[in-house]
Short mmCIF file of C-alpha atoms in Angstrom, two decimals:
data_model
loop_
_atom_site.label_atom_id
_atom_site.label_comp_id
_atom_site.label_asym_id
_atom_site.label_seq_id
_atom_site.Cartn_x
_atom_site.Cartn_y
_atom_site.Cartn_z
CA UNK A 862 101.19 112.12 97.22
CA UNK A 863 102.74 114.28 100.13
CA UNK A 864 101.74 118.07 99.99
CA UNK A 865 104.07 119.91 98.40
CA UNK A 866 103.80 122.69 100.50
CA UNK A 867 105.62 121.05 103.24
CA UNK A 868 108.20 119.74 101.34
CA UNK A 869 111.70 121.04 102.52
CA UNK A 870 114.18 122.88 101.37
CA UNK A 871 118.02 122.37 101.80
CA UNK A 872 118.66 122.36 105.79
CA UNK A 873 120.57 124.88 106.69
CA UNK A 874 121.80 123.23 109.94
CA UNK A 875 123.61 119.95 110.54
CA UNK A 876 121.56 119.31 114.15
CA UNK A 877 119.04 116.84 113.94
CA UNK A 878 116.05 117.97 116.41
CA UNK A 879 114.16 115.99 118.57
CA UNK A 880 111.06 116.97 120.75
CA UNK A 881 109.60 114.92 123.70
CA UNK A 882 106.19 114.53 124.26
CA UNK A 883 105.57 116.94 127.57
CA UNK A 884 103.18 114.11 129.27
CA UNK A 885 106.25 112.07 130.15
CA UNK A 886 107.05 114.17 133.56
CA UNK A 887 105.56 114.85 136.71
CA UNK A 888 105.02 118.01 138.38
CA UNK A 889 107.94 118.69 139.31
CA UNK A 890 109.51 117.93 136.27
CA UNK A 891 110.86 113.97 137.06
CA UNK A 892 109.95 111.59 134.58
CA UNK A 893 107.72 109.68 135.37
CA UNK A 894 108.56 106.32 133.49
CA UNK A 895 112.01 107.02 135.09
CA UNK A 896 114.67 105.52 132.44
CA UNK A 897 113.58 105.72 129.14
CA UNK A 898 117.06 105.73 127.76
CA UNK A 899 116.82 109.06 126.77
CA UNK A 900 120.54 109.60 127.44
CA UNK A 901 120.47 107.57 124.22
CA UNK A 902 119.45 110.73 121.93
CA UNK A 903 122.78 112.88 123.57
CA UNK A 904 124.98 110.40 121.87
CA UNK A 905 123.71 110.16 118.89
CA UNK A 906 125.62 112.26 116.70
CA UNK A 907 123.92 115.64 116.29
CA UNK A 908 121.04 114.76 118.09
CA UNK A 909 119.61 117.60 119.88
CA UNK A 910 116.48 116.57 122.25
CA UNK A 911 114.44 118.44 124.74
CA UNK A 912 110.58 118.28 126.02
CA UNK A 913 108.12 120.35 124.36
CA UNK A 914 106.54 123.06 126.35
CA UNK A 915 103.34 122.48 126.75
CA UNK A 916 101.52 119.36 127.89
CA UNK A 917 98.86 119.06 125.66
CA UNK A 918 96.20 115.96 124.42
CA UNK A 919 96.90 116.76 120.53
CA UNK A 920 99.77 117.49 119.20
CA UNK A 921 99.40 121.01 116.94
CA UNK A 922 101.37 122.58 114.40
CA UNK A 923 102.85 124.76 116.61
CA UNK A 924 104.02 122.32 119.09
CA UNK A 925 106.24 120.30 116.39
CA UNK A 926 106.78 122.60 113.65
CA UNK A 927 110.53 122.79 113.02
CA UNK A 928 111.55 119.57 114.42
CA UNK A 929 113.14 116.20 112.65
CA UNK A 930 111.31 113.46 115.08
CA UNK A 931 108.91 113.55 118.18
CA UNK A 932 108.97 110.77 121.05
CA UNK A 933 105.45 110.94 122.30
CA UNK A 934 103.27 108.64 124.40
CA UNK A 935 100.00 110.24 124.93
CA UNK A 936 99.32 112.98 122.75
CA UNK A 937 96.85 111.93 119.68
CA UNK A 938 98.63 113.51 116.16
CA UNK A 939 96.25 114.62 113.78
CA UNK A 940 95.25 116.95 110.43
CA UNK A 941 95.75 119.68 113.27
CA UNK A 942 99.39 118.57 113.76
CA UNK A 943 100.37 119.54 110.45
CA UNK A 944 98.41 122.31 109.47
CA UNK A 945 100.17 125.32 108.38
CA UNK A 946 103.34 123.68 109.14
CA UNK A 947 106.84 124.18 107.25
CA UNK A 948 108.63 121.94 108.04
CA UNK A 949 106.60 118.83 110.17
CA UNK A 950 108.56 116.16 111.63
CA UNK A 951 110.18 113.53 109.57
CA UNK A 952 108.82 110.94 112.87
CA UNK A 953 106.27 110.58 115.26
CA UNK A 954 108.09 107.66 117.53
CA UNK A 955 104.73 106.38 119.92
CA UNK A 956 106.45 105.13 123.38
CA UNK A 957 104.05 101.91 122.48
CA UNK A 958 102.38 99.52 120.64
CA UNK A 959 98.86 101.43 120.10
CA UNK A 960 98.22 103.90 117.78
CA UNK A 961 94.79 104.54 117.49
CA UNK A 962 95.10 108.26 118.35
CA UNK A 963 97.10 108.78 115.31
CA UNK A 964 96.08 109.99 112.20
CA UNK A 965 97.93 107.37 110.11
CA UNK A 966 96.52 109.03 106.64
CA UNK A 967 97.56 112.56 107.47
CA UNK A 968 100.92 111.13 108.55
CA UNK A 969 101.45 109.98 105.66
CA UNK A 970 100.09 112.79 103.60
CA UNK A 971 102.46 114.40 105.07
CA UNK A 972 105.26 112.33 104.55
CA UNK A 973 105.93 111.59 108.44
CA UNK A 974 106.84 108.09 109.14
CA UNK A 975 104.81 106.68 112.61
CA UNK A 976 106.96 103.76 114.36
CA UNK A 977 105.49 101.38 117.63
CA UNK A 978 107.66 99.48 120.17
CA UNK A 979 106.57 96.09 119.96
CA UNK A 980 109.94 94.84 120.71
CA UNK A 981 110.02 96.90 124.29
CA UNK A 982 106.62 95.83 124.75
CA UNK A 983 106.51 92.45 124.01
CA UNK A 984 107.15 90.91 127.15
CA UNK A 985 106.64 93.10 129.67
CA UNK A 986 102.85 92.77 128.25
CA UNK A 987 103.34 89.31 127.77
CA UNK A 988 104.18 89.15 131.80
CA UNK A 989 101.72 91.50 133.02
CA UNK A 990 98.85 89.31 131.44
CA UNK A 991 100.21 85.90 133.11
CA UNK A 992 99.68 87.97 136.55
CA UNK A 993 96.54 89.26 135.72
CA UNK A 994 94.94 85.47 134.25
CA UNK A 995 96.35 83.81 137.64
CA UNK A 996 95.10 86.64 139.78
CA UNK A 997 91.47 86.55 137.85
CA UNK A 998 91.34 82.71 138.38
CA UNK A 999 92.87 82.50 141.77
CA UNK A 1000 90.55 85.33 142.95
CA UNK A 1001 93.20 87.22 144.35
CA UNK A 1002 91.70 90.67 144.84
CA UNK A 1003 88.61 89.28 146.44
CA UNK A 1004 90.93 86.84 148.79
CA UNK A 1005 93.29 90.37 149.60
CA UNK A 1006 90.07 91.87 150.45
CA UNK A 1007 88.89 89.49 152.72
CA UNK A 1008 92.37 89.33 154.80
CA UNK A 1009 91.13 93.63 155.43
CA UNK A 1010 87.96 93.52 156.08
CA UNK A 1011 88.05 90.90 158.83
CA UNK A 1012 86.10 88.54 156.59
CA UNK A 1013 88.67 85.56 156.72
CA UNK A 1014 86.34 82.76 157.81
CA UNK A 1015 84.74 84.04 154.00
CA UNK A 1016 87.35 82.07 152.19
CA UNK A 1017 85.76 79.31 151.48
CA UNK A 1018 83.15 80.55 149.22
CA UNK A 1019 86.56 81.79 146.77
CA UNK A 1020 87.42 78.63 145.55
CA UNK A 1021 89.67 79.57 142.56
CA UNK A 1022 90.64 77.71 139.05
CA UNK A 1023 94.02 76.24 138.68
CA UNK A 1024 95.73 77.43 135.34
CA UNK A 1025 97.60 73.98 134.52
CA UNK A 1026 95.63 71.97 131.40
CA UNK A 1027 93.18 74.33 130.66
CA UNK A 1028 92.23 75.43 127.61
CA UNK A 1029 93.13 79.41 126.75
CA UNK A 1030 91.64 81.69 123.71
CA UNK A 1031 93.22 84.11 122.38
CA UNK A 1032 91.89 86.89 120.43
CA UNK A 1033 95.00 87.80 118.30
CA UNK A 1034 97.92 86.28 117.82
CA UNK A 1035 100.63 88.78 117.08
CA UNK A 1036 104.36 89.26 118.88
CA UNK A 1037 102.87 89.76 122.71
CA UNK A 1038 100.59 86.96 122.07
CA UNK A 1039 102.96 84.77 120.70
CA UNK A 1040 105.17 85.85 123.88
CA UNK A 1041 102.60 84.93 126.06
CA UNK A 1042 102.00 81.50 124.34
CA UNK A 1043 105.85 80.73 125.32
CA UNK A 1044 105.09 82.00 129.29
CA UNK A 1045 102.17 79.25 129.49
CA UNK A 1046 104.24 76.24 128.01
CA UNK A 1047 104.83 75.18 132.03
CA UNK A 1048 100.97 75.36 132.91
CA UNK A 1049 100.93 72.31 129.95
CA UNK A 1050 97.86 74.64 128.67
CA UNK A 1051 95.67 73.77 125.18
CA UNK A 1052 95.92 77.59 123.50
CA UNK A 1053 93.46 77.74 120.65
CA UNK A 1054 93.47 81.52 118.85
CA UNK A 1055 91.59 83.58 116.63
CA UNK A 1056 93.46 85.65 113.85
CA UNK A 1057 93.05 86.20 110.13
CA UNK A 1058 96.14 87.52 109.66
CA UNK A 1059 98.50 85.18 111.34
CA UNK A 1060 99.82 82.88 108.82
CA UNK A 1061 98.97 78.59 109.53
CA UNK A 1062 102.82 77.62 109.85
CA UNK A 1063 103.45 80.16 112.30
CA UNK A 1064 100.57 79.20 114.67
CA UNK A 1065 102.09 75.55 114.13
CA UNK A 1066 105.59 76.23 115.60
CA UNK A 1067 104.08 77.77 118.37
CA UNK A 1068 101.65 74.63 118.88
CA UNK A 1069 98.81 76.72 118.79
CA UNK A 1070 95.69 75.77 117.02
CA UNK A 1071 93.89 78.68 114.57
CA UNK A 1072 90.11 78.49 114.44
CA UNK A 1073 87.04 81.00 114.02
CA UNK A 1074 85.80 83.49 116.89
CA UNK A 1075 82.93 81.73 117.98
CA UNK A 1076 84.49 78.39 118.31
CA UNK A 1077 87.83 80.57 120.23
CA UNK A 1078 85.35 81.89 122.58
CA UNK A 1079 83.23 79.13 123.22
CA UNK A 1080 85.69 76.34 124.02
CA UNK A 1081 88.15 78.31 125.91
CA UNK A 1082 88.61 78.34 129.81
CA UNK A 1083 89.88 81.60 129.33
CA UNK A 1084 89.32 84.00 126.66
CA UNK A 1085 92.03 87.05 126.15
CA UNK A 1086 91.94 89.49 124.20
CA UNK A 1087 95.30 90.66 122.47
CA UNK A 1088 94.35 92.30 118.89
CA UNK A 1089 94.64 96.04 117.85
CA UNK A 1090 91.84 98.27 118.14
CA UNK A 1091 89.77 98.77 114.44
CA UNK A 1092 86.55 99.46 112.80
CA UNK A 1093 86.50 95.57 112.73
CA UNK A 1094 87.72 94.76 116.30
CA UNK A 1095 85.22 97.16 117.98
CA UNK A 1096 83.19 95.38 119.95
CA UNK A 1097 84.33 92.49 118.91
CA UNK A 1098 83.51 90.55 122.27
CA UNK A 1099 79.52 91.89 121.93
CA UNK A 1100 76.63 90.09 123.84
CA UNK A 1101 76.42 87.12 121.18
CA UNK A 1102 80.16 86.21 121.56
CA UNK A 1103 79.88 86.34 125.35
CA UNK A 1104 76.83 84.14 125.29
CA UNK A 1105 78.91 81.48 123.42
CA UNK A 1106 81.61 81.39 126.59
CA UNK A 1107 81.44 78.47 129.50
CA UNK A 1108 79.90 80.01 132.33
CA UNK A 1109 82.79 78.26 134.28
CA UNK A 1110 85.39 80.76 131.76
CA UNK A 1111 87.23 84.21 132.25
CA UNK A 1112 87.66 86.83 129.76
CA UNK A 1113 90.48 89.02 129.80
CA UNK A 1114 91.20 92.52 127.76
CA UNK A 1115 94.83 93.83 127.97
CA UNK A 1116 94.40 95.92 124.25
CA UNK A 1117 92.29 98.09 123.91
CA UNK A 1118 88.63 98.41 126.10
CA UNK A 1119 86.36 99.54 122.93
CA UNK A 1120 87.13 95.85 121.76
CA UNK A 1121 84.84 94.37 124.24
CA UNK A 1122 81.45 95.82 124.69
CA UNK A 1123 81.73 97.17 128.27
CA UNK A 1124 77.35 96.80 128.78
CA UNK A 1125 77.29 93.18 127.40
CA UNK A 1126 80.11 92.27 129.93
CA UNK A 1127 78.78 93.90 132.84
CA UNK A 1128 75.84 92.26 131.78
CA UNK A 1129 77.15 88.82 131.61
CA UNK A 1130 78.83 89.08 134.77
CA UNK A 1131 75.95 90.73 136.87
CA UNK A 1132 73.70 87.26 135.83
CA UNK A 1133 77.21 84.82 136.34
CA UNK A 1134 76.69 83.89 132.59
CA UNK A 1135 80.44 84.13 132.92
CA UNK A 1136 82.41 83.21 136.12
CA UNK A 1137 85.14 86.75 135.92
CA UNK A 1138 86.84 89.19 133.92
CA UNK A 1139 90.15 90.82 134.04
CA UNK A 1140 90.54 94.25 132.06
CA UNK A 1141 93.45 96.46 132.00
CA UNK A 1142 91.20 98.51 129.87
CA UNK A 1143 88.24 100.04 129.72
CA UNK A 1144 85.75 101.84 127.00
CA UNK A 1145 86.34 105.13 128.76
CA UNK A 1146 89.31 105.58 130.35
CA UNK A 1147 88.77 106.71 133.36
CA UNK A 1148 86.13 105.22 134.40
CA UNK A 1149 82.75 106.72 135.68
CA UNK A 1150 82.90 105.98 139.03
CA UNK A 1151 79.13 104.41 139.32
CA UNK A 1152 80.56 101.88 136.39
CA UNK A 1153 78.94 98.44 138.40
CA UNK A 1154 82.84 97.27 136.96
CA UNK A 1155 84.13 98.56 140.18
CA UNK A 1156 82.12 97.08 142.63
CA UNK A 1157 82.48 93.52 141.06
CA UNK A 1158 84.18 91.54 143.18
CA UNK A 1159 84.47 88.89 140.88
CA UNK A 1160 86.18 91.37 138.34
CA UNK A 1161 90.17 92.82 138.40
CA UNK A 1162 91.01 95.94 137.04
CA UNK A 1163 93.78 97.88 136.26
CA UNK A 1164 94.30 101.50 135.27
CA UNK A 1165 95.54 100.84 131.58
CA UNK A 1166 99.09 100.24 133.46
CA UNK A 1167 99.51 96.61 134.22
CA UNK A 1168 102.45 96.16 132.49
CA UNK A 1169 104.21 99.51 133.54
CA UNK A 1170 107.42 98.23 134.93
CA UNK A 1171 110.89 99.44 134.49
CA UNK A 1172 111.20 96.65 131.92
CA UNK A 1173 108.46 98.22 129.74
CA UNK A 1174 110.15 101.63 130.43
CA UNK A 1175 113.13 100.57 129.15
CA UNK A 1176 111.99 98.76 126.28
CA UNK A 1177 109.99 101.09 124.87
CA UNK A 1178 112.13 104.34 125.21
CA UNK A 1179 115.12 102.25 123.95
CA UNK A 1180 112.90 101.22 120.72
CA UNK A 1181 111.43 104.34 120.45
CA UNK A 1182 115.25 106.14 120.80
CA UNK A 1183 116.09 103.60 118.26
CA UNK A 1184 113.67 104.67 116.26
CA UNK A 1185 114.82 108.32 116.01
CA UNK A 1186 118.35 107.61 115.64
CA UNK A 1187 117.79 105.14 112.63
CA UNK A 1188 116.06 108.65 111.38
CA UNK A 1189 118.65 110.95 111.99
CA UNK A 1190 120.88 108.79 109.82
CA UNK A 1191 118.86 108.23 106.88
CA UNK A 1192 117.27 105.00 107.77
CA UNK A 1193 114.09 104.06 107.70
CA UNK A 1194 113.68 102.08 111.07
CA UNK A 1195 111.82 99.44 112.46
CA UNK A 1196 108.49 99.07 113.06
CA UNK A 1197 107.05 101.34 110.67
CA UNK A 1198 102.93 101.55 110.70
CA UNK A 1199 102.53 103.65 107.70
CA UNK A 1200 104.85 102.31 105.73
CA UNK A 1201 103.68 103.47 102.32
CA UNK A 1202 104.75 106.99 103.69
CA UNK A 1203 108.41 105.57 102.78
CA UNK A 1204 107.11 106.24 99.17
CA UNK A 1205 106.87 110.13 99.65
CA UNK A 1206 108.54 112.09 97.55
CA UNK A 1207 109.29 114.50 100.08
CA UNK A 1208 109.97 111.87 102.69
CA UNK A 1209 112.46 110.16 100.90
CA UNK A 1210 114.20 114.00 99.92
CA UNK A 1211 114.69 114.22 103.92
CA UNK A 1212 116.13 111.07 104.73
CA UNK A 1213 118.22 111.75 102.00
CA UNK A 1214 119.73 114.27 102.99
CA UNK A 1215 120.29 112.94 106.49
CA UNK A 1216 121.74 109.68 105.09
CA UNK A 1217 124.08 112.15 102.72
CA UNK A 1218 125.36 113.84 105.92
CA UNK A 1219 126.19 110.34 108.25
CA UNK A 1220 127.62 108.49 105.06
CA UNK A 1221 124.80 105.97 105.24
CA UNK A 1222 124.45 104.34 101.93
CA UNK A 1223 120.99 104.68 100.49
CA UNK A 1224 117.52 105.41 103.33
CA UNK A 1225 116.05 102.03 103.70
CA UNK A 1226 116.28 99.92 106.48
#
């Protein structure tokens, strides 16, 4: 049940109020996603928006107390975010799909709904992942290298893998992946995938074939790794599992780094057990800069921002903006992660009352 405590009252305004997360700009104040249709939230009607003050790694009390919704990327939201507070947000809108800095329970203690993006995300993701498996298997990095270091006469000994009728894992098979399974129809690719919660007739549309984790891993030319980060996913990809892959295969990681176990890989790729790895992420994030990751040449890396195009920027602001207006009239949007939190008492008072005041007709979506 929601604490009472932080159940509101009547509003005594008609404004609905919005607070950015303060991590979205630069220095000097510039966004630096650039679009993120924020111009969305001035016409909504009775949206008021503005950044929050203080760029912070948590979101407190303090910072949100008051407001109707927050668009946030970074910040993690916590107990800590709604301690003491009187009125806490009716939405935390994450600017993406992962959410493992959020305190899902105390959101919905609290009666806060918690939306994602997937739909901004989807195939900007999707995309980014194509470019990184052709640039892993092609060798690209390595070849870019050799064109700077005056090492050209090298380039025979970077003989890469072509993409078309190979066989690619995937580890997860929700919306990006099933993106990405439409992006390698042309390569005329055999994708075989692991995921317990994807139902049979859905991996049959897409012509993809469902089987366990070992047999995903050890058959596949390429293994990626597309699932959400969990108590069960976390190190997932651990020494055994790499073991199982061809030495002639590539693993990939564009979710989340804790899912692979970073010493196993480095391991498997300092003794060629495997022949490369591509990782937009990493266990920690930044990376320590004597990680033997970095000085793999065999190994491309990105900084947890492959996909960070203006597409992505768009899509996810729009979804998240979508998100918050939905809100501010009473709906509950897309997307929701917590979704038993649209059983709160208190939760369902609020939307009320903002569904009451645009004429929407009852607060589900």
């Amino acid at each position: 049940m929601a604490d009472i405590r932080n159940v509101p009252g009547p509003r005594t305004d008609d404004r609905f109020t919005v607070g950015v997360s303060r991590d979205f700009l630069d220095s000097e104040g510039n966004n630096v996603w650039g679009d993120i249709r924020l111009g969305e939230l001035d016409a909504g009607p009775g949206v008021d928006w503005h950044y929050l003050p203080r760029d912070t790694d948590e979101l407190l009390a303090a910072d949100v107390d008051g407001l109707d919704a927050v668009l946030f990327a970074g910040p993690a939201v916590t107990e800590r975010t709604f301690a003491g507070a009187t009125r806490p947000p009716l939405l935390f809108a994450r600017f993406g799909v992962g959410y493992d800095a959020v305190d899902l329970n105390a959101c919905t203690r609290h009666g806060a709904l918690v939306t994602i993006t997937p739909d901004g995300a989807r195939r900007p993701v999707a995309t980014a992942t194509l470019a990184l498996l052709l640039a892993v298997l092609h060798n690209l990095p390595a070849k870019d290298r050799l064109v700077r270091t005056g090492r050209w006469a090298e380039k025979e000994q970077w003989m890469g893998l072509g993409l078309t009728g190979r066989r690619v894992g995937l580890i997860g098979l929700g919306n990006t992946a099933r993106d990405l399974v439409g992006l390698l129809r042309p390569f005329e690719v055999d994708v075989v995938a692991y995921d317990p919660y994807c139902p049979q007739d859905v991996a049959r549309v897409l012509g993809v074939r469902l089987a366990d984790a070992d047999t995903v891993v050890a058959e596949a030319d390429a293994v990626i790794v597309m699932c959400a980060l969990t108590e069960e996913t976390r190190h997932f990809v651990d020494a055994r599992r790499l073991a199982l892959m061809k030495p002639s295969a590539v693993l990939l990681n564009v979710a989340r780094g804790p899912i692979v176990d970073e010493a196993a890989l480095i391991e498997a790729l300092r003794c060629r057990r495997i022949r490369g790895a591509g990782l937009d992420v990493l266990e920690s994030e930044p990376p320590d800069p004597r990680n033997p990751l970095l000085s793999m040449d065999q190994v491309v890396l990105s900084p947890h921002a492959l996909a960070w195009t203006d597409e992505m920027s768009a899509g996810n602001g729009g979804s998240a903006v979508r998100a918050v207006l939905d809100v501010s009239q009473g709906r509950v949007p897309p997307f929701v992660v917590n979704r038993e939190a649209t059983e709160e008492p208190g939760l369902v008072r609020r939307l009320g009352v903002w569904a009451a005041g645009s004429g929407t007709v009852g607060v589900h979506a």
